[in-house]
mmCIF file of C-alpha atoms in Angstrom:
data_model
loop_
_atom_site.group_PDB
_atom_site.id
_atom_site.type_symbol
_atom_site.label_atom_id
_atom_site.label_comp_id
_atom_site.label_asym_id
_atom_site.label_seq_id
_atom_site.Cartn_x
_atom_site.Cartn_y
_atom_site.Cartn_z
ATOM 1 C CA ALA A 10 -38.432 20.158 -61.251
ATOM 2 C CA GLN A 11 -40.864 17.306 -61.253
ATOM 3 C CA THR A 12 -43.876 17.557 -58.990
ATOM 4 C CA VAL A 13 -46.625 15.137 -58.178
ATOM 5 C CA THR A 14 -50.033 16.364 -57.042
ATOM 6 C CA GLN A 15 -52.713 14.356 -55.314
ATOM 7 C CA SER A 16 -55.674 16.654 -54.828
ATOM 8 C CA GLN A 17 -57.714 14.312 -52.645
ATOM 9 C CA PRO A 18 -56.395 14.149 -49.063
ATOM 10 C CA GLU A 19 -59.112 11.650 -48.138
ATOM 11 C CA MET A 20 -61.461 9.359 -50.013
ATOM 12 C CA SER A 21 -64.090 6.949 -48.873
ATOM 13 C CA VAL A 22 -65.666 3.987 -50.627
ATOM 14 C CA GLN A 23 -68.247 1.387 -49.763
ATOM 15 C CA GLU A 24 -67.023 -2.182 -49.675
ATOM 16 C CA ALA A 25 -67.404 -3.863 -53.105
ATOM 17 C CA GLU A 26 -67.744 -0.512 -54.837
ATOM 18 C CA THR A 27 -65.283 1.253 -57.125
ATOM 19 C CA VAL A 28 -63.180 4.278 -56.278
ATOM 20 C CA THR A 29 -60.790 6.405 -58.317
ATOM 21 C CA LEU A 30 -57.826 8.244 -56.840
ATOM 22 C CA SER A 31 -56.458 11.200 -58.778
ATOM 23 C CA CYS A 32 -52.876 12.128 -59.531
ATOM 24 C CA THR A 33 -51.324 14.704 -61.802
ATOM 25 C CA TYR A 34 -47.671 15.385 -62.392
ATOM 26 C CA ASP A 35 -45.500 17.949 -64.007
ATOM 27 C CA THR A 36 -42.521 17.077 -66.170
ATOM 28 C CA SER A 37 -40.775 18.055 -69.359
ATOM 29 C CA GLU A 38 -39.347 14.575 -69.820
ATOM 30 C CA SER A 39 -40.687 12.016 -72.273
ATOM 31 C CA ASP A 40 -39.182 8.926 -70.667
ATOM 32 C CA TYR A 41 -40.359 8.260 -67.139
ATOM 33 C CA TYR A 42 -42.254 5.893 -64.882
ATOM 34 C CA LEU A 43 -45.310 6.339 -62.742
ATOM 35 C CA PHE A 44 -46.284 4.314 -59.708
ATOM 36 C CA TRP A 45 -48.986 3.888 -57.143
ATOM 37 C CA TYR A 46 -47.867 2.735 -53.714
ATOM 38 C CA LYS A 47 -50.009 1.644 -50.810
ATOM 39 C CA GLN A 48 -48.937 2.354 -47.236
ATOM 40 C CA PRO A 49 -51.039 0.501 -44.638
ATOM 41 C CA PRO A 50 -50.807 1.256 -40.907
ATOM 42 C CA SER A 51 -47.660 -0.891 -40.731
ATOM 43 C CA ARG A 52 -46.094 1.849 -42.897
ATOM 44 C CA GLN A 53 -44.514 -0.690 -45.249
ATOM 45 C CA MET A 54 -44.581 0.732 -48.760
ATOM 46 C CA ILE A 55 -46.243 -1.723 -51.137
ATOM 47 C CA LEU A 56 -46.134 -1.320 -54.899
ATOM 48 C CA VAL A 57 -49.645 -1.452 -56.319
ATOM 49 C CA ILE A 58 -49.038 -0.759 -59.975
ATOM 50 C CA ARG A 59 -46.526 0.841 -62.333
ATOM 51 C CA GLN A 60 -46.778 2.438 -65.743
ATOM 52 C CA GLU A 61 -44.039 3.148 -68.240
ATOM 53 C CA ALA A 62 -44.638 6.451 -70.022
ATOM 54 C CA TYR A 63 -43.790 4.998 -73.423
ATOM 55 C CA LYS A 64 -46.592 2.464 -73.130
ATOM 56 C CA GLN A 65 -49.970 3.642 -74.334
ATOM 57 C CA GLN A 66 -51.830 0.744 -72.798
ATOM 58 C CA ASN A 67 -53.034 1.346 -69.276
ATOM 59 C CA ALA A 68 -51.521 -0.957 -66.660
ATOM 60 C CA THR A 69 -53.773 -3.395 -64.831
ATOM 61 C CA GLU A 70 -53.157 -5.567 -61.793
ATOM 62 C CA ASN A 71 -56.204 -7.595 -60.802
ATOM 63 C CA ARG A 72 -58.652 -5.127 -59.179
ATOM 64 C CA PHE A 73 -56.316 -2.192 -59.713
ATOM 65 C CA SER A 74 -56.061 -0.289 -62.977
ATOM 66 C CA VAL A 75 -54.823 3.091 -64.056
ATOM 67 C CA ASN A 76 -56.009 5.731 -66.472
ATOM 68 C CA PHE A 77 -52.818 7.171 -67.892
ATOM 69 C CA GLN A 78 -53.322 10.341 -69.896
ATOM 70 C CA LYS A 79 -49.838 11.377 -70.986
ATOM 71 C CA ALA A 80 -50.791 14.591 -72.736
ATOM 72 C CA ALA A 81 -52.797 15.710 -69.729
ATOM 73 C CA LYS A 82 -50.121 14.410 -67.322
ATOM 74 C CA SER A 83 -52.727 12.541 -65.390
ATOM 75 C CA PHE A 84 -52.386 9.134 -63.732
ATOM 76 C CA SER A 85 -55.443 8.026 -61.788
ATOM 77 C CA LEU A 86 -55.862 4.740 -59.929
ATOM 78 C CA LYS A 87 -59.115 2.810 -60.052
ATOM 79 C CA ILE A 88 -59.821 0.223 -57.391
ATOM 80 C CA SER A 89 -62.666 -2.113 -58.271
ATOM 81 C CA ASP A 90 -64.604 -4.311 -55.867
ATOM 82 C CA SER A 91 -63.048 -2.496 -52.912
ATOM 83 C CA GLN A 92 -62.107 -4.623 -49.930
ATOM 84 C CA LEU A 93 -61.577 -3.708 -46.298
ATOM 85 C CA GLY A 94 -57.900 -4.517 -46.727
ATOM 86 C CA ASP A 95 -57.588 -1.784 -49.331
ATOM 87 C CA ALA A 96 -57.856 0.853 -46.615
ATOM 88 C CA ALA A 97 -54.527 2.656 -46.486
ATOM 89 C CA MET A 98 -52.621 5.715 -47.606
ATOM 90 C CA TYR A 99 -52.036 5.719 -51.349
ATOM 91 C CA PHE A 100 -49.115 7.577 -52.846
ATOM 92 C CA CYS A 101 -48.648 8.436 -56.479
ATOM 93 C CA ALA A 102 -44.991 8.578 -57.514
ATOM 94 C CA TYR A 103 -42.943 9.709 -60.504
ATOM 95 C CA ARG A 104 -39.492 8.660 -61.543
ATOM 96 C CA ARG A 105 -37.268 9.533 -64.447
ATOM 97 C CA ALA A 106 -35.074 6.784 -65.832
ATOM 98 C CA ASN A 107 -32.277 6.033 -63.340
ATOM 99 C CA ASN A 108 -33.354 8.854 -61.089
ATOM 100 C CA ASP A 109 -34.944 9.055 -57.693
ATOM 101 C CA MET A 110 -38.648 8.753 -57.028
ATOM 102 C CA ARG A 111 -40.854 11.709 -56.087
ATOM 103 C CA PHE A 112 -44.079 11.219 -54.197
ATOM 104 C CA GLY A 113 -47.378 13.039 -54.009
ATOM 105 C CA ALA A 114 -48.870 14.086 -50.697
ATOM 106 C CA GLY A 115 -50.986 10.964 -50.470
ATOM 107 C CA THR A 116 -54.669 10.072 -50.298
ATOM 108 C CA ARG A 117 -56.099 8.310 -47.279
ATOM 109 C CA LEU A 118 -58.617 5.722 -48.426
ATOM 110 C CA THR A 119 -61.295 4.495 -46.051
ATOM 111 C CA VAL A 120 -63.375 1.450 -46.932
ATOM 112 C CA LYS A 121 -66.779 1.248 -45.264
ATOM 113 C CA PRO A 122 -68.246 -2.178 -44.565
ATOM 114 C CA GLY B 10 -40.492 -9.070 -55.310
ATOM 115 C CA ALA B 11 -37.061 -8.350 -53.933
ATOM 116 C CA VAL B 12 -36.609 -7.961 -50.188
ATOM 117 C CA VAL B 13 -35.120 -4.960 -48.450
ATOM 118 C CA SER B 14 -34.533 -5.271 -44.733
ATOM 119 C CA GLN B 15 -34.255 -2.192 -42.548
ATOM 120 C CA HIS B 16 -33.047 -2.359 -38.977
ATOM 121 C CA PRO B 17 -33.974 -1.402 -36.333
ATOM 122 C CA SER B 18 -37.700 -0.951 -36.785
ATOM 123 C CA ARG B 19 -37.914 1.242 -33.699
ATOM 124 C CA VAL B 20 -35.276 3.066 -31.717
ATOM 125 C CA ILE B 21 -35.359 5.468 -28.813
ATOM 126 C CA CYS B 22 -32.249 7.430 -28.050
ATOM 127 C CA LYS B 23 -31.192 10.246 -25.800
ATOM 128 C CA SER B 24 -30.669 13.711 -27.138
ATOM 129 C CA GLY B 25 -27.068 14.238 -28.190
ATOM 130 C CA THR B 26 -26.335 10.624 -29.043
ATOM 131 C CA SER B 27 -25.973 9.084 -32.510
ATOM 132 C CA VAL B 28 -28.130 6.417 -34.063
ATOM 133 C CA LYS B 29 -27.321 4.136 -36.982
ATOM 134 C CA ILE B 30 -29.990 2.664 -39.247
ATOM 135 C CA GLU B 31 -29.154 -0.154 -41.623
ATOM 136 C CA CYS B 32 -30.719 -0.935 -44.976
ATOM 137 C CA ARG B 33 -29.907 -4.262 -46.598
ATOM 138 C CA SER B 34 -30.975 -5.731 -49.912
ATOM 139 C CA LEU B 35 -31.290 -9.422 -49.085
ATOM 140 C CA ASP B 36 -31.607 -11.118 -52.447
ATOM 141 C CA PHE B 37 -30.203 -8.659 -54.924
ATOM 142 C CA GLN B 38 -27.367 -6.207 -55.341
ATOM 143 C CA ALA B 39 -28.592 -2.645 -55.227
ATOM 144 C CA THR B 40 -26.765 -0.143 -57.368
ATOM 145 C CA THR B 41 -28.617 2.707 -55.744
ATOM 146 C CA MET B 42 -30.224 3.194 -52.368
ATOM 147 C CA PHE B 43 -32.436 6.054 -51.254
ATOM 148 C CA TRP B 44 -33.219 7.433 -47.835
ATOM 149 C CA TYR B 45 -36.545 9.093 -47.108
ATOM 150 C CA ARG B 46 -38.023 10.808 -44.105
ATOM 151 C CA GLN B 47 -41.717 10.763 -43.369
ATOM 152 C CA PHE B 48 -43.439 12.971 -40.812
ATOM 153 C CA PRO B 49 -46.818 11.905 -39.397
ATOM 154 C CA LYS B 50 -49.579 12.026 -41.982
ATOM 155 C CA GLN B 51 -47.223 13.383 -44.599
ATOM 156 C CA SER B 52 -45.534 12.075 -47.691
ATOM 157 C CA LEU B 53 -42.060 10.640 -48.112
ATOM 158 C CA MET B 54 -39.408 13.287 -48.540
ATOM 159 C CA LEU B 55 -36.198 12.242 -50.230
ATOM 160 C CA MET B 56 -33.172 12.948 -48.081
ATOM 161 C CA ALA B 57 -30.348 11.509 -50.133
ATOM 162 C CA THR B 58 -29.377 9.153 -52.909
ATOM 163 C CA SER B 59 -26.575 6.716 -52.276
ATOM 164 C CA ASN B 60 -24.531 4.839 -54.857
ATOM 165 C CA GLU B 61 -22.187 2.041 -53.856
ATOM 166 C CA GLY B 62 -18.620 3.221 -53.423
ATOM 167 C CA SER B 63 -19.317 6.903 -53.880
ATOM 168 C CA LYS B 64 -20.489 9.802 -51.764
ATOM 169 C CA ALA B 65 -24.174 10.259 -51.242
ATOM 170 C CA THR B 66 -26.035 13.048 -52.979
ATOM 171 C CA TYR B 67 -28.109 15.029 -50.514
ATOM 172 C CA GLU B 68 -31.291 16.927 -51.240
ATOM 173 C CA GLN B 69 -31.382 20.633 -50.651
ATOM 174 C CA GLY B 70 -31.904 21.438 -46.996
ATOM 175 C CA VAL B 71 -30.611 18.104 -45.691
ATOM 176 C CA GLU B 72 -27.506 18.471 -43.551
ATOM 177 C CA LYS B 73 -24.922 15.964 -44.719
ATOM 178 C CA ASP B 74 -22.942 16.261 -41.492
ATOM 179 C CA LYS B 75 -26.080 15.527 -39.523
ATOM 180 C CA PHE B 76 -27.242 12.590 -41.581
ATOM 181 C CA LEU B 77 -24.235 10.500 -42.519
ATOM 182 C CA ILE B 78 -24.815 7.977 -45.262
ATOM 183 C CA ASN B 79 -22.460 5.150 -46.072
ATOM 184 C CA HIS B 80 -22.992 2.735 -48.944
ATOM 185 C CA ALA B 81 -20.020 0.452 -48.521
ATOM 186 C CA SER B 82 -21.331 -2.531 -50.468
ATOM 187 C CA LEU B 83 -23.978 -3.404 -53.019
ATOM 188 C CA THR B 84 -26.183 -4.826 -50.300
ATOM 189 C CA LEU B 85 -25.800 -2.399 -47.423
ATOM 190 C CA SER B 86 -26.355 1.277 -46.833
ATOM 191 C CA THR B 87 -26.395 2.955 -43.451
ATOM 192 C CA LEU B 88 -27.847 6.223 -42.230
ATOM 193 C CA THR B 89 -26.361 7.669 -39.053
ATOM 194 C CA VAL B 90 -28.201 10.470 -37.325
ATOM 195 C CA THR B 91 -25.481 12.293 -35.425
ATOM 196 C CA SER B 92 -26.039 14.284 -32.248
ATOM 197 C CA ALA B 93 -29.735 13.543 -32.433
ATOM 198 C CA HIS B 94 -32.268 16.059 -31.173
ATOM 199 C CA PRO B 95 -36.008 15.722 -30.578
ATOM 200 C CA GLU B 96 -36.736 17.423 -33.900
ATOM 201 C CA ASP B 97 -34.974 14.512 -35.626
ATOM 202 C CA SER B 98 -37.717 12.206 -34.374
ATOM 203 C CA SER B 99 -39.406 10.827 -37.457
ATOM 204 C CA PHE B 100 -40.007 7.767 -39.583
ATOM 205 C CA TYR B 101 -37.064 6.945 -41.854
ATOM 206 C CA ILE B 102 -37.476 4.664 -44.872
ATOM 207 C CA CYS B 103 -34.875 3.288 -47.239
ATOM 208 C CA SER B 104 -35.362 1.877 -50.694
ATOM 209 C CA ALA B 105 -33.044 -0.009 -53.004
ATOM 210 C CA ARG B 106 -32.950 -0.373 -56.757
ATOM 211 C CA ILE B 107 -31.060 -2.295 -59.413
ATOM 212 C CA LEU B 108 -30.233 -0.022 -62.341
ATOM 213 C CA ASN B 109 -33.436 1.103 -64.020
ATOM 214 C CA THR B 110 -35.902 -1.148 -62.267
ATOM 215 C CA GLU B 111 -38.488 -0.416 -59.620
ATOM 216 C CA ALA B 112 -37.413 0.415 -56.095
ATOM 217 C CA PHE B 113 -38.096 -1.865 -53.141
ATOM 218 C CA PHE B 114 -38.699 -0.405 -49.723
ATOM 219 C CA GLY B 115 -37.557 -1.367 -46.276
ATOM 220 C CA GLN B 116 -39.974 -1.614 -43.385
ATOM 221 C CA GLY B 117 -38.977 1.774 -42.020
ATOM 222 C CA THR B 118 -37.465 2.907 -38.729
ATOM 223 C CA ARG B 119 -39.322 4.955 -36.165
ATOM 224 C CA LEU B 120 -36.795 7.146 -34.395
ATOM 225 C CA THR B 121 -37.718 8.846 -31.146
ATOM 226 C CA VAL B 122 -35.233 11.200 -29.543
ATOM 227 C CA VAL B 123 -35.907 11.988 -25.890
#
């Protein structure tokens, strides 16, 4: 079974600073996808970034980047120049090809002005 | 990105009644739809996977007679909570996907059973 672990229930960052959210996963598959989703108070799930396992290059989306370590099964999210609007729950997720998505427990990010 | 519309966003029902939640993909045809349940301050737990024209696949521990899922077309899946009880109160979220692409999420439905 695939499991996703987020070991940080809560994180806090000062506005304009950088924060890294951790995620590890367990799988025996070689072909899969990893995602970070943001869930603000509205509870709408918003895709932040995705990474295909076959790609060695780390994905980047503006202020958001990942550190994908396939051998270590680690997939951390770095948020640079944090903004107040980044405050939300962040979920790491894993999906095999054509399969359902499994989520970690989530990390609540607070951004201090 | 693609749009998935979930309706209603909030519903309050009496214990013992049934409630239907709709999930529509507005600008694409979804081969697969997923239903999740989320308790307060917890993660999303997959309830079932629904493919158009076939029976839904339920996760272990999810009662299929309690949570009826119908995926009658490539743009619509419904979740019916039958004979609802207060313990069924939760936040329900659907997502839709085309083949091997990313999934898009609906806005969620907050169900309160009184």
